[in-house]
mmCIF file of C-alpha atoms and ligand atoms in Angstrom:
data_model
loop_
_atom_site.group_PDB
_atom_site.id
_atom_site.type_symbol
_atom_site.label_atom_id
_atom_site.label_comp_id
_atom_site.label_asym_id
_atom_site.label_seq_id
_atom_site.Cartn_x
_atom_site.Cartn_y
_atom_site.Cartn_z
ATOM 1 C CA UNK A 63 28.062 35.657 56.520
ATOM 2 C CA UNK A 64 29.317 38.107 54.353
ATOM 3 C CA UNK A 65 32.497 36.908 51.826
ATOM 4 C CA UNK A 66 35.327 38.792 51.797
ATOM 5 C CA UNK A 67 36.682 39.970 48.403
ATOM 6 C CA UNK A 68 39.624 38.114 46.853
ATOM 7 C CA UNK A 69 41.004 41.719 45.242
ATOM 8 C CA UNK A 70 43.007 40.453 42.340
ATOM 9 C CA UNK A 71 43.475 44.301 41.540
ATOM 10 C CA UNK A 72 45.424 45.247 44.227
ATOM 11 C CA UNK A 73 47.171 42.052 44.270
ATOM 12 C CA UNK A 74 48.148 42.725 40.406
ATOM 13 C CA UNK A 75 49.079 46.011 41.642
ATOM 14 C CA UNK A 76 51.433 44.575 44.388
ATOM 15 C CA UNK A 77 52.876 41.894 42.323
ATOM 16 C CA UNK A 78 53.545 43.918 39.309
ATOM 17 C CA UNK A 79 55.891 46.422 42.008
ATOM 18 C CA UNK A 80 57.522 43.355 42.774
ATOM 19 C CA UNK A 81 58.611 42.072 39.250
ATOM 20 C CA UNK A 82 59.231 46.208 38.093
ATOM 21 C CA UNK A 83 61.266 45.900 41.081
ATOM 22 C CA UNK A 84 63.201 42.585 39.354
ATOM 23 C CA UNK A 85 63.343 43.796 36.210
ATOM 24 C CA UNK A 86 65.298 46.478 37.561
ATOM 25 C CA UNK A 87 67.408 44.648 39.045
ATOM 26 C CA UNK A 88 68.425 42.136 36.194
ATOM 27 C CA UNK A 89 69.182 45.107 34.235
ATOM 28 C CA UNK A 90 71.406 46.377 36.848
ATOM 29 C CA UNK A 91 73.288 43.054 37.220
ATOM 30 C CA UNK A 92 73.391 41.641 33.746
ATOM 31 C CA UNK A 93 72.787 44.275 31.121
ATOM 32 C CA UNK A 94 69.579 42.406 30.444
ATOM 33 C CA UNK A 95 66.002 43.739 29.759
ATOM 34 C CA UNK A 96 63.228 40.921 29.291
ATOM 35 C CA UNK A 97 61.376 41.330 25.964
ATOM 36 C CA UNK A 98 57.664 40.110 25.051
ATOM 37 C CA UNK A 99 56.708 39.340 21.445
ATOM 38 C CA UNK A 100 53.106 39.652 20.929
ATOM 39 C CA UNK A 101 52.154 38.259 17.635
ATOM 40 C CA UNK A 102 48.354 39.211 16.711
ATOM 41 C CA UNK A 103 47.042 38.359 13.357
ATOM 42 C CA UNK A 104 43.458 40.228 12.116
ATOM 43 C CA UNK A 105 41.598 42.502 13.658
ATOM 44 C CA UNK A 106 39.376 41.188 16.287
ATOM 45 C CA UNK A 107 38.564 44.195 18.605
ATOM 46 C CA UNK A 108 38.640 41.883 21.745
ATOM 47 C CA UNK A 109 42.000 39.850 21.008
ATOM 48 C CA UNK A 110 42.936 44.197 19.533
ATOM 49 C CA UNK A 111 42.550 45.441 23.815
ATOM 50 C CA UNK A 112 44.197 42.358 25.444
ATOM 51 C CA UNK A 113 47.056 42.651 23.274
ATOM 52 C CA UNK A 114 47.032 46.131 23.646
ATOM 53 C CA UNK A 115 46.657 45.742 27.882
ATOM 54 C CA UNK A 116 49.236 43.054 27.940
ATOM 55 C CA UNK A 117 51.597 45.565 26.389
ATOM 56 C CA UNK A 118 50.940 48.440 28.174
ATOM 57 C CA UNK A 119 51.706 46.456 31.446
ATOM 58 C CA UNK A 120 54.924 45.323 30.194
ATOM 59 C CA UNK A 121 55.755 49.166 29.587
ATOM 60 C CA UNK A 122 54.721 49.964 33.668
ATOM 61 C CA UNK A 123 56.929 46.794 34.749
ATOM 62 C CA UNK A 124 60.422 48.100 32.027
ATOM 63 C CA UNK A 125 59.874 44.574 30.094
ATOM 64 C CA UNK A 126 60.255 45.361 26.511
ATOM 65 C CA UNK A 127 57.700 44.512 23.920
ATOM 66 C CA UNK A 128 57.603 43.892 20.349
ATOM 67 C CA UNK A 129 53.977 43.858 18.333
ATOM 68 C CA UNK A 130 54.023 41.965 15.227
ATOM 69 C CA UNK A 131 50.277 42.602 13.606
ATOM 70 C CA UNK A 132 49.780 40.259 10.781
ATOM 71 C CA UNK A 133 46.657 40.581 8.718
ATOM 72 C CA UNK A 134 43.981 37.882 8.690
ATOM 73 C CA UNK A 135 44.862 36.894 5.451
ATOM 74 C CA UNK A 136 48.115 35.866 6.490
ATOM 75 C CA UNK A 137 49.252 31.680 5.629
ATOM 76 C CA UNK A 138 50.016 29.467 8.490
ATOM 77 C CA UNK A 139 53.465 29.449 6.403
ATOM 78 C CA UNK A 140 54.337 33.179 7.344
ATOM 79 C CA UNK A 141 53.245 33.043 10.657
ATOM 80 C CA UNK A 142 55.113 29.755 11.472
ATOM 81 C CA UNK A 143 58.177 31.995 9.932
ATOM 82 C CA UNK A 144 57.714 34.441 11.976
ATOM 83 C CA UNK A 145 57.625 32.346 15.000
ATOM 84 C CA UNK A 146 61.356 30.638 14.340
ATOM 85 C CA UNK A 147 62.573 34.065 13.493
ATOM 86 C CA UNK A 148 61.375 35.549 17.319
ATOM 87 C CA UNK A 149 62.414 31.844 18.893
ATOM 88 C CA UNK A 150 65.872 32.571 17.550
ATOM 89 C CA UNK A 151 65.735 36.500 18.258
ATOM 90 C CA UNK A 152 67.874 37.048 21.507
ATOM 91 C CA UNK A 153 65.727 40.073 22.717
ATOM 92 C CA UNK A 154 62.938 38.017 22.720
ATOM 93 C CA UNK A 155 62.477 35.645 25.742
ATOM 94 C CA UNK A 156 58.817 35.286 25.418
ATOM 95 C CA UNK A 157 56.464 35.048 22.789
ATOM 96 C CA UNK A 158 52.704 35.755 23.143
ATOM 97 C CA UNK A 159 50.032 34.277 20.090
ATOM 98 C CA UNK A 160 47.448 36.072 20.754
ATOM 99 C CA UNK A 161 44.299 33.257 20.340
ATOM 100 C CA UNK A 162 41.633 32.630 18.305
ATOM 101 C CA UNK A 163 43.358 32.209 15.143
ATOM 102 C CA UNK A 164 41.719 32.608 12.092
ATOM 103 C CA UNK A 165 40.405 29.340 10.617
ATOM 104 C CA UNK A 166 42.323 28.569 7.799
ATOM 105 C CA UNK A 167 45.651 28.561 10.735
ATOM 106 C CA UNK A 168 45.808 25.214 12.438
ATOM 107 C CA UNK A 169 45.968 26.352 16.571
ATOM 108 C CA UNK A 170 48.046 23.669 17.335
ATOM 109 C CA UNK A 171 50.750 23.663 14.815
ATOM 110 C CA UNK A 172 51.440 27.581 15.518
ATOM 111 C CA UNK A 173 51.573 26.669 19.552
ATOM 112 C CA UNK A 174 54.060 23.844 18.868
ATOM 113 C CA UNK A 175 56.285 25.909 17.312
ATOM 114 C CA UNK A 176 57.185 27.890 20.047
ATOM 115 C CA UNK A 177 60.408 27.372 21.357
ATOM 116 C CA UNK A 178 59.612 25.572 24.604
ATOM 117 C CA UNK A 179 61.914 27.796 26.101
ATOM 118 C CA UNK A 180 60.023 31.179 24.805
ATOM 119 C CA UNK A 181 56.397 30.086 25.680
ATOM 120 C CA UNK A 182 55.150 32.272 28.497
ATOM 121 C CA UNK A 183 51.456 31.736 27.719
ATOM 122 C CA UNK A 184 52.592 28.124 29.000
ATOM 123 C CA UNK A 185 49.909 26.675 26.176
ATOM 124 C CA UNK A 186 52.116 24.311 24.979
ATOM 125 C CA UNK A 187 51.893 20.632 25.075
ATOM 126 C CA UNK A 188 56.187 21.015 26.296
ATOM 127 C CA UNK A 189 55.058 23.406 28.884
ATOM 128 C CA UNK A 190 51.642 21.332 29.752
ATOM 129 C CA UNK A 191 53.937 18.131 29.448
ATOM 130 C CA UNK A 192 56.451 19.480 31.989
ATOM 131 C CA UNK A 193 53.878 20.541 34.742
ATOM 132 C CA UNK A 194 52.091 16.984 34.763
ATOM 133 C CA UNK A 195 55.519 15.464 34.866
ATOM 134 C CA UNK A 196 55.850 17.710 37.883
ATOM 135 C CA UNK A 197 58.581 19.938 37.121
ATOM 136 C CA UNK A 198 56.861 23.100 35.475
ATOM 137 C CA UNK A 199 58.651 25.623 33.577
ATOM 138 C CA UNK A 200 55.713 27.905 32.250
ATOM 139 C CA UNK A 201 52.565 27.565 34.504
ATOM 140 C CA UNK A 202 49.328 28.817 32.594
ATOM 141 C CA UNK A 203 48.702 32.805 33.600
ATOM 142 C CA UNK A 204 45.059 32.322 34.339
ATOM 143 C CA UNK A 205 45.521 29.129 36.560
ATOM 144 C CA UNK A 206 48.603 30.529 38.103
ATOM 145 C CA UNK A 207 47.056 33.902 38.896
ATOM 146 C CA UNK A 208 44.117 31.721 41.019
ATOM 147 C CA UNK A 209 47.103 29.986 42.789
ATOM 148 C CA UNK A 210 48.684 33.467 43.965
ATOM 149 C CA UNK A 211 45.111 34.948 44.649
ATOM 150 C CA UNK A 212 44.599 31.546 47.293
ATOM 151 C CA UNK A 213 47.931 31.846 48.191
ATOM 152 C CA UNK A 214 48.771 35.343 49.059
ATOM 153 C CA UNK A 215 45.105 35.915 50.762
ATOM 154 C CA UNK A 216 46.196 33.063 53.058
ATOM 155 C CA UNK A 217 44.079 30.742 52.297
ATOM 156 C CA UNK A 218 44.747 27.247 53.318
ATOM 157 C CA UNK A 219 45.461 25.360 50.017
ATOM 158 C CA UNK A 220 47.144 22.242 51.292
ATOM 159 C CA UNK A 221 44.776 19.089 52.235
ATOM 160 C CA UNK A 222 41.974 21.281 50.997
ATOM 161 C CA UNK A 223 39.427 19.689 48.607
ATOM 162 C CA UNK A 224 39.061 21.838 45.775
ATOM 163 C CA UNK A 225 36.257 21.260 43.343
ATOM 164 C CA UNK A 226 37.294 22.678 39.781
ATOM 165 C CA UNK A 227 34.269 23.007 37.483
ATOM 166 C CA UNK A 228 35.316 23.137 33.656
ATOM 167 C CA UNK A 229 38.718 21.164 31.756
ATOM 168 C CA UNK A 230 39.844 23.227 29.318
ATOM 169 C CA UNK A 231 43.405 23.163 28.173
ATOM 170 C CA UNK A 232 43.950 26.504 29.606
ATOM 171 C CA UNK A 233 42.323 26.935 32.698
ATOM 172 C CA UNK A 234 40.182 24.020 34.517
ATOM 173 C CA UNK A 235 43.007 20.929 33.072
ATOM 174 C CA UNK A 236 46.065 23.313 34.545
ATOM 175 C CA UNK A 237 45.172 24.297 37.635
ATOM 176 C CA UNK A 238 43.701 20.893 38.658
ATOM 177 C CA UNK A 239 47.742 19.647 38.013
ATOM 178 C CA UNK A 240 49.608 23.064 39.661
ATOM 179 C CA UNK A 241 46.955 22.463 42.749
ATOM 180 C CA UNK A 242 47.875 18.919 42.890
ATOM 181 C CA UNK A 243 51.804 19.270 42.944
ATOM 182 C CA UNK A 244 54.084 18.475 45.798
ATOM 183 C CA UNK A 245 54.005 21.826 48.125
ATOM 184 C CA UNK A 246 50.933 22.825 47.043
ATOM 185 C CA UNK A 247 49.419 19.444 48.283
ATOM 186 C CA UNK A 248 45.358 20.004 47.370
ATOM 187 C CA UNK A 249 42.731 17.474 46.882
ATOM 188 C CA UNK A 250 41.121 18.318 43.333
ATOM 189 C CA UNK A 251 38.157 17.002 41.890
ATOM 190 C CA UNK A 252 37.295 18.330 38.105
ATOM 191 C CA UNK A 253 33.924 18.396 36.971
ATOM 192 C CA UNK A 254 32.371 19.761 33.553
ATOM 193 C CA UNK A 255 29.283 19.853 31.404
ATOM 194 C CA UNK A 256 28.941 16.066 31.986
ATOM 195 C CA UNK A 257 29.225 15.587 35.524
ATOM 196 C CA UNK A 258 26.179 13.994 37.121
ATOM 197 C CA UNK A 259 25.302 15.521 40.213
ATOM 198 C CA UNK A 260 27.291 18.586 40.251
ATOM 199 C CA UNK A 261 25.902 20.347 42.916
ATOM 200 C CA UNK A 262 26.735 17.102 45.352
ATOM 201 C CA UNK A 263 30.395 17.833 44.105
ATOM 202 C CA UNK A 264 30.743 21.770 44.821
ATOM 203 C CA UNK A 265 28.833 21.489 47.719
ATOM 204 C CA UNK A 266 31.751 19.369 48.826
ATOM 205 C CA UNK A 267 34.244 21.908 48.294
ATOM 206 C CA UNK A 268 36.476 23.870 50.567
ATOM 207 C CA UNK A 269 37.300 25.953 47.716
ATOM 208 C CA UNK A 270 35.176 26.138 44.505
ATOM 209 C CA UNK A 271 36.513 27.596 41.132
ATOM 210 C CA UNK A 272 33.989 28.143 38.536
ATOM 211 C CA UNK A 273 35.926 27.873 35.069
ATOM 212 C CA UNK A 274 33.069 26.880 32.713
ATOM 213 C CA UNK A 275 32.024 29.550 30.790
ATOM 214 C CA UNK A 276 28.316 30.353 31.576
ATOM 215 C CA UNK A 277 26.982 33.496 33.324
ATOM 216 C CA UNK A 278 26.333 33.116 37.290
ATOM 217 C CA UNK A 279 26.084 29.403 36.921
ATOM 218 C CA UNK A 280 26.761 28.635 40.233
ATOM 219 C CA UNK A 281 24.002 29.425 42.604
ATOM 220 C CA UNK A 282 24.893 29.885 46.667
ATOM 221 C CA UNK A 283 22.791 26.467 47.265
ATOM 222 C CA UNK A 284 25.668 24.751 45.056
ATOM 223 C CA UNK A 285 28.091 26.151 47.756
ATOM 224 C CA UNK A 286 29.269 25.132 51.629
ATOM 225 C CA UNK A 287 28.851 28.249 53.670
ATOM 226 C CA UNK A 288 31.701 28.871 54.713
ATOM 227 C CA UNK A 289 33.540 27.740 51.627
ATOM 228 C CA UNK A 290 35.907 30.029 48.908
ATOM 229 C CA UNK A 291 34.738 31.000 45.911
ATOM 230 C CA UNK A 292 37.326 31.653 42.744
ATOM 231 C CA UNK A 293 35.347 33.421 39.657
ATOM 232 C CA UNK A 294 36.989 32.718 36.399
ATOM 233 C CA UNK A 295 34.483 33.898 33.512
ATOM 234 C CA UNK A 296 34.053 36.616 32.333
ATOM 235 C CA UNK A 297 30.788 36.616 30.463
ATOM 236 C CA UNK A 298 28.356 39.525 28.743
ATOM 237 C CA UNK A 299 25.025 39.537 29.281
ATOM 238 C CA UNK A 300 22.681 40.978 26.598
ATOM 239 C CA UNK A 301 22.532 44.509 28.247
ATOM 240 C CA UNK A 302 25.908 44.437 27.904
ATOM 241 C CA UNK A 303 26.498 44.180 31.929
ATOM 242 C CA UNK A 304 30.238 42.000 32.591
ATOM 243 C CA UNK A 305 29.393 39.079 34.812
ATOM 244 C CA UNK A 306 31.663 35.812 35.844
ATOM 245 C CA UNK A 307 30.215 32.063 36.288
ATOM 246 C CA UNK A 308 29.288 32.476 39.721
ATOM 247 C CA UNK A 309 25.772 34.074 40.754
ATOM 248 C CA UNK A 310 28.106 36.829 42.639
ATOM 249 C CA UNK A 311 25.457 38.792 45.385
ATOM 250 C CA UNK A 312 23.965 35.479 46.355
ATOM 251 C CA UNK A 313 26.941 33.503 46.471
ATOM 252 C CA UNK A 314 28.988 35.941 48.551
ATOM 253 C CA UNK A 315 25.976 35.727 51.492
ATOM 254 C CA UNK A 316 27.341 31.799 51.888
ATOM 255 C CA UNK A 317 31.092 31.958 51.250
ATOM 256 C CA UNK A 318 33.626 33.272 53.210
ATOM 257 C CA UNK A 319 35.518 34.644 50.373
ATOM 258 C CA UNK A 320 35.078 35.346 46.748
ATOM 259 C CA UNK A 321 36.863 37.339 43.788
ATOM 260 C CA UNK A 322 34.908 39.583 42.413
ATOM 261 C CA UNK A 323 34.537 39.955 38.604
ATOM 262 C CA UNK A 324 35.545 42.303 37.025
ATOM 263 C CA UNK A 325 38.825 42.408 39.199
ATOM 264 C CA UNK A 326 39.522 39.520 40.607
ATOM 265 C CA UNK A 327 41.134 36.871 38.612
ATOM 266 C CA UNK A 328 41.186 38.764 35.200
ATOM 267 C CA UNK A 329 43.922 41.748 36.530
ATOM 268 C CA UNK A 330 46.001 38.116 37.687
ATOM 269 C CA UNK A 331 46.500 36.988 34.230
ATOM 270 C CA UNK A 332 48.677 39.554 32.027
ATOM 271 C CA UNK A 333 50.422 39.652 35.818
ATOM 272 C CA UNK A 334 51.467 35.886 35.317
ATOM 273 C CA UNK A 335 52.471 37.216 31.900
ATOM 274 C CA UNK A 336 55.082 39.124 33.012
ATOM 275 C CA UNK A 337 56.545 36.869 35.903
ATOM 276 C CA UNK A 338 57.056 34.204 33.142
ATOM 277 C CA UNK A 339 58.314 36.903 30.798
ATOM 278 C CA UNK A 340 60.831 37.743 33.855
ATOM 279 C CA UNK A 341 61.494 33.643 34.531
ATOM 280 C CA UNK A 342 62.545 33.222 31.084
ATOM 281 C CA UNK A 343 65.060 35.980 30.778
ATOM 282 C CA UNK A 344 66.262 35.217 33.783
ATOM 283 C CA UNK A 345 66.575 31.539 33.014
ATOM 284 C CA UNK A 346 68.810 32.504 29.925
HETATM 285 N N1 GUN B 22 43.061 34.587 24.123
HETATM 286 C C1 GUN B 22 42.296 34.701 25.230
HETATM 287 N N2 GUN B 22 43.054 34.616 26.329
HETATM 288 C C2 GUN B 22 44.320 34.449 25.930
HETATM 289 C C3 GUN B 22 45.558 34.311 26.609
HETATM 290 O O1 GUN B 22 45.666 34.314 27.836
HETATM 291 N N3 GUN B 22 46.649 34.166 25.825
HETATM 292 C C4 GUN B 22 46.572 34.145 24.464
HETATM 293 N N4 GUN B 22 47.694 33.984 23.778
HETATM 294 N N5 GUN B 22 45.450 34.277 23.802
HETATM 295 C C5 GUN B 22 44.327 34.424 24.539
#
């Protein structure tokens, strides 16, 4: 068996018409255009592209966008000011920190002060709090981009066992809770760097997602033929080559789908991005 690809580019592509299309229309009815504030403090050439991607998409889709660039020297003090002056600023409806911080900024006391209402990363422990009370607001973009690529490829989510390998707060822990709601009805099983017997788990799997972090870490004997495979990393190899956490031409021999990396899951996220940025001036 050959897998077929889970294209999250074209999918972006598709889903990005749709909320350009939405936009439009909220404009049209209610005089309002959504606005993004992306905050990004230093100069770190990676967090420097994202920021600079996650703008240019709101440009394609007519959401506004604001760019506050703080240096690195900047005190946790200004940058919490900064955040209640965009949580009060009506043309902002969501605001984007871009992450890592620089160490001397505590993480969590900049993420907390996001007005619940304004965070569309969906990072904070409000927005975390909501979806494992079961009434989400802001769903994580990287965890809700896998649920649209499953989704709108028509793959069967509900009563499926789905094996999530990693927990982090922004990927593995969130989409184990959005694939376990009401509606979306999956059996999830998270495992991570302590598991024992991994391969038992995955190999288990109707659908795996490999979230951990570590180049082509998941080998096609760790997979069901026949199963999905979702690739969330993104890693670099030495030679500079892009690769994700799954082993990618051995894997797709077994499964009967798989994303592709680069472009499957990645294009998903700064789409996400703007569907929350859309929810929340809707929801004003
Ligand atoms: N750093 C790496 N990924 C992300 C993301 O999705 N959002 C933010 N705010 N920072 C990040």
């Amino acid at each position: 068996m050959t897998a077929v690809l889970l294209d999250g580019k074209q999918l972006a592509q598709t889903m990005q018409a749709e909320i350009a299309a939405q936009t439009a229309e909220l404009l049209r009815t209610r005089g309002l255009r959504p606005g993004l504030a992306a905050v990004l403090v230093g100069e770190d050439p990676a967090s420097q592209i994202y920021v600079r991607n996650k703008r240019r998409a709101c440009d394609k889709v007519g959401i506004a966008s604001f760019l506050h660039e703080l240096p690195a020297a900047v005190t946790e003090l200004d940058l919490l000011a900064l955040i209640a002056r965009l949580n009060a600023d009506p043309a902002v409806h969501g605001i984007l920190v871009q992450l890592p911080l620089p160490p001397h900024i505590n993480e969590a006391a900049v993420v907390d002060a996001l007005s619940p209402f304004k965070d569309v990363d969906g990072f904070s422990p409000h927005s975390l709090g909501l979806l494992a009370a079961g009434r989400p607001r802001f769903l994580p973009c990287t965890p809700h981009g896998v649920l649209q690529l499953l989704v709108r490829n028509n793959i069967p989510v509900a009563g499926a066992h789905v094996v999530v390998i990693g927990r982090s707060n922004i990927v593995g822990k969130p989409l184990a809770l959005i694939l376990m709601q009401k509606g979306i009805d999956a059996t999830v099983t998270v495992c991570h760097s302590r598991s024992k017997n991994l391969a038992d788990w995955t190999r288990s799997a109707d659908i795996v997602v490999a979230a951990l972090g570590k180049a082509r870490f998941l080998r096609a004997d760790m997979v069901r033929p026949g199963a999905v495979v979702v690739d969330v990393g993104i890693n670099r190899l030495p030679d500079g080559t892009l690769v994700g956490d799954v082993d990618f031409e051995a894997v797709r021999q077994v499964a009967s789908a798989i994303t592709p990396v680069p472009g499957g899951v990645g294009p998903m996220t700064i789409t996400m991005l703007l569907y929350n940025t859309l929810q929340a001036a809707r929801s004003v």
